Amino acid sequence: MSQIEIRYEKARQREFCLLEAQGSLETDGTGGLRGQQKFAEIERLDNGQVLMRIGVHRAQGSLVKLKKPLAVLKKRVADDGSISYDIEAVVKEKLLFKLRPDVVL
């Protein structure tokens, strides 16, 4: 049986959040969302709701804690061929958008 090393350094950890929406995100470009740094503006409201704006569309959702946290891993291959993983982030919550977005003119 082989063993895989998983490293965790709390100081290097970043905060990630999942985005769950109904439907799909489409862009005008041929590359899609790949490589884009910004595709939406997300605002957290005082009442615990979340507002997301993509172009002329606006969707309202909520911030939900995950039942089980997820780890974001980064694979490392050493010179000798051994494989290890670094935990880059722990995801503990998601932005949930249940309804279709409204058009804002």
mmCIF file of C-alpha atoms in Angstrom:
data_model
loop_
_atom_site.group_PDB
_atom_site.id
_atom_site.type_symbol
_atom_site.label_atom_id
_atom_site.label_comp_id
_atom_site.label_asym_id
_atom_site.label_seq_id
_atom_site.Cartn_x
_atom_site.Cartn_y
_atom_site.Cartn_z
ATOM 1 C CA MET A 1 0.000 0.000 0.000
ATOM 2 C CA SER A 2 1.347 3.436 -0.913
ATOM 3 C CA GLN A 3 1.030 6.530 1.229
ATOM 4 C CA ILE A 4 0.383 10.053 0.020
ATOM 5 C CA GLU A 5 1.626 12.999 2.063
ATOM 6 C CA ILE A 6 -0.829 15.836 2.626
ATOM 7 C CA ARG A 7 0.593 19.081 4.050
ATOM 8 C CA TYR A 8 -1.428 21.701 5.902
ATOM 9 C CA GLU A 9 -0.092 25.125 6.877
ATOM 10 C CA LYS A 10 -2.735 27.344 8.448
ATOM 11 C CA ALA A 11 -0.704 30.490 7.696
ATOM 12 C CA ARG A 12 -0.871 29.786 3.918
ATOM 13 C CA GLN A 13 -4.567 28.971 3.880
ATOM 14 C CA ARG A 14 -6.894 31.095 1.754
ATOM 15 C CA GLU A 15 -10.657 31.529 2.049
ATOM 16 C CA PHE A 16 -12.732 30.027 -0.744
ATOM 17 C CA CYS A 17 -16.472 29.839 -1.173
ATOM 18 C CA LEU A 18 -18.535 27.678 -3.536
ATOM 19 C CA LEU A 19 -21.007 29.283 -5.907
ATOM 20 C CA GLU A 20 -24.197 27.322 -6.579
ATOM 21 C CA ALA A 21 -26.667 28.698 -9.116
ATOM 22 C CA GLN A 22 -29.547 27.435 -11.229
ATOM 23 C CA GLY A 23 -28.721 27.198 -14.927
ATOM 24 C CA SER A 24 -25.351 27.960 -16.465
ATOM 25 C CA LEU A 25 -23.092 30.946 -17.001
ATOM 26 C CA GLU A 26 -22.468 31.859 -20.625
ATOM 27 C CA THR A 27 -20.146 34.480 -22.089
ATOM 28 C CA ASP A 28 -19.855 36.185 -25.452
ATOM 29 C CA GLY A 29 -16.197 35.167 -25.873
ATOM 30 C CA THR A 30 -14.960 31.830 -27.185
ATOM 31 C CA GLY A 31 -12.799 31.140 -24.094
ATOM 32 C CA GLY A 32 -15.680 31.206 -21.631
ATOM 33 C CA LEU A 33 -14.827 32.083 -18.030
ATOM 34 C CA ARG A 34 -11.393 30.453 -18.154
ATOM 35 C CA GLY A 35 -8.675 32.863 -17.082
ATOM 36 C CA GLN A 36 -11.045 35.671 -16.133
ATOM 37 C CA GLN A 37 -10.264 37.345 -12.832
ATOM 38 C CA LYS A 38 -13.701 38.939 -12.463
ATOM 39 C CA PHE A 39 -17.028 37.902 -13.929
ATOM 40 C CA ALA A 40 -19.458 39.231 -11.294
ATOM 41 C CA GLU A 41 -19.860 41.594 -8.361
ATOM 42 C CA ILE A 42 -21.065 39.943 -5.154
ATOM 43 C CA GLU A 43 -22.386 42.005 -2.254
ATOM 44 C CA ARG A 44 -23.297 40.730 1.209
ATOM 45 C CA LEU A 45 -26.408 42.482 2.567
ATOM 46 C CA ASP A 46 -27.158 43.234 6.237
ATOM 47 C CA ASN A 47 -30.027 40.718 6.404
ATOM 48 C CA GLY A 48 -27.744 37.752 5.583
ATOM 49 C CA GLN A 49 -28.690 37.720 1.896
ATOM 50 C CA VAL A 50 -26.226 37.944 -0.988
ATOM 51 C CA LEU A 51 -26.637 39.960 -4.184
ATOM 52 C CA MET A 52 -24.741 39.013 -7.371
ATOM 53 C CA ARG A 53 -24.539 41.221 -10.475
ATOM 54 C CA ILE A 54 -23.378 39.842 -13.807
ATOM 55 C CA GLY A 55 -23.642 42.471 -16.535
ATOM 56 C CA VAL A 56 -27.293 43.613 -16.574
ATOM 57 C CA HIS A 57 -28.490 40.619 -14.515
ATOM 58 C CA ARG A 58 -29.016 40.547 -10.750
ATOM 59 C CA ALA A 59 -29.579 37.440 -8.613
ATOM 60 C CA GLN A 60 -30.400 37.302 -4.920
ATOM 61 C CA GLY A 61 -29.238 34.381 -2.806
ATOM 62 C CA SER A 62 -27.979 33.380 0.621
ATOM 63 C CA LEU A 63 -24.803 32.253 2.350
ATOM 64 C CA VAL A 64 -25.111 28.613 3.507
ATOM 65 C CA LYS A 65 -22.687 26.622 5.682
ATOM 66 C CA LEU A 66 -21.636 23.280 4.198
ATOM 67 C CA LYS A 67 -22.492 20.141 6.189
ATOM 68 C CA LYS A 68 -18.949 18.872 5.609
ATOM 69 C CA PRO A 69 -16.056 21.188 4.696
ATOM 70 C CA LEU A 70 -14.147 20.583 1.452
ATOM 71 C CA ALA A 71 -10.391 20.837 0.954
ATOM 72 C CA VAL A 72 -8.794 22.449 -2.102
ATOM 73 C CA LEU A 73 -5.603 20.494 -2.824
ATOM 74 C CA LYS A 74 -2.573 21.352 -4.942
ATOM 75 C CA LYS A 75 -0.545 18.438 -6.301
ATOM 76 C CA ARG A 76 3.267 18.413 -5.980
ATOM 77 C CA VAL A 77 5.568 16.006 -7.799
ATOM 78 C CA ALA A 78 9.098 15.802 -6.388
ATOM 79 C CA ASP A 79 12.244 15.165 -8.458
ATOM 80 C CA ASP A 80 12.196 11.513 -7.350
ATOM 81 C CA GLY A 81 8.638 11.101 -8.671
ATOM 82 C CA SER A 82 6.937 11.017 -5.263
ATOM 83 C CA ILE A 83 3.588 12.788 -5.042
ATOM 84 C CA SER A 84 2.315 14.964 -2.201
ATOM 85 C CA TYR A 85 -0.529 17.432 -1.815
ATOM 86 C CA ASP A 86 -0.753 20.828 -0.125
ATOM 87 C CA ILE A 87 -4.056 21.999 1.311
ATOM 88 C CA GLU A 88 -4.551 25.408 -0.310
ATOM 89 C CA ALA A 89 -7.917 26.197 1.297
ATOM 90 C CA VAL A 90 -10.774 24.746 3.290
ATOM 91 C CA VAL A 91 -14.237 25.585 1.924
ATOM 92 C CA LYS A 92 -16.804 25.914 4.710
ATOM 93 C CA GLU A 93 -19.669 27.784 3.033
ATOM 94 C CA LYS A 94 -21.370 28.356 -0.299
ATOM 95 C CA LEU A 95 -23.313 31.105 -2.008
ATOM 96 C CA LEU A 96 -26.668 29.631 -2.998
ATOM 97 C CA PHE A 97 -28.784 31.253 -5.724
ATOM 98 C CA LYS A 98 -32.064 29.320 -6.082
ATOM 99 C CA LEU A 99 -33.954 31.741 -8.326
ATOM 100 C CA ARG A 100 -33.267 32.896 -11.834
ATOM 101 C CA PRO A 101 -31.673 36.361 -12.122
ATOM 102 C CA ASP A 102 -33.641 39.548 -12.786
ATOM 103 C CA VAL A 103 -32.745 41.918 -15.627
ATOM 104 C CA VAL A 104 -31.756 45.375 -14.412
ATOM 105 C CA LEU A 105 -32.070 48.126 -16.998
#
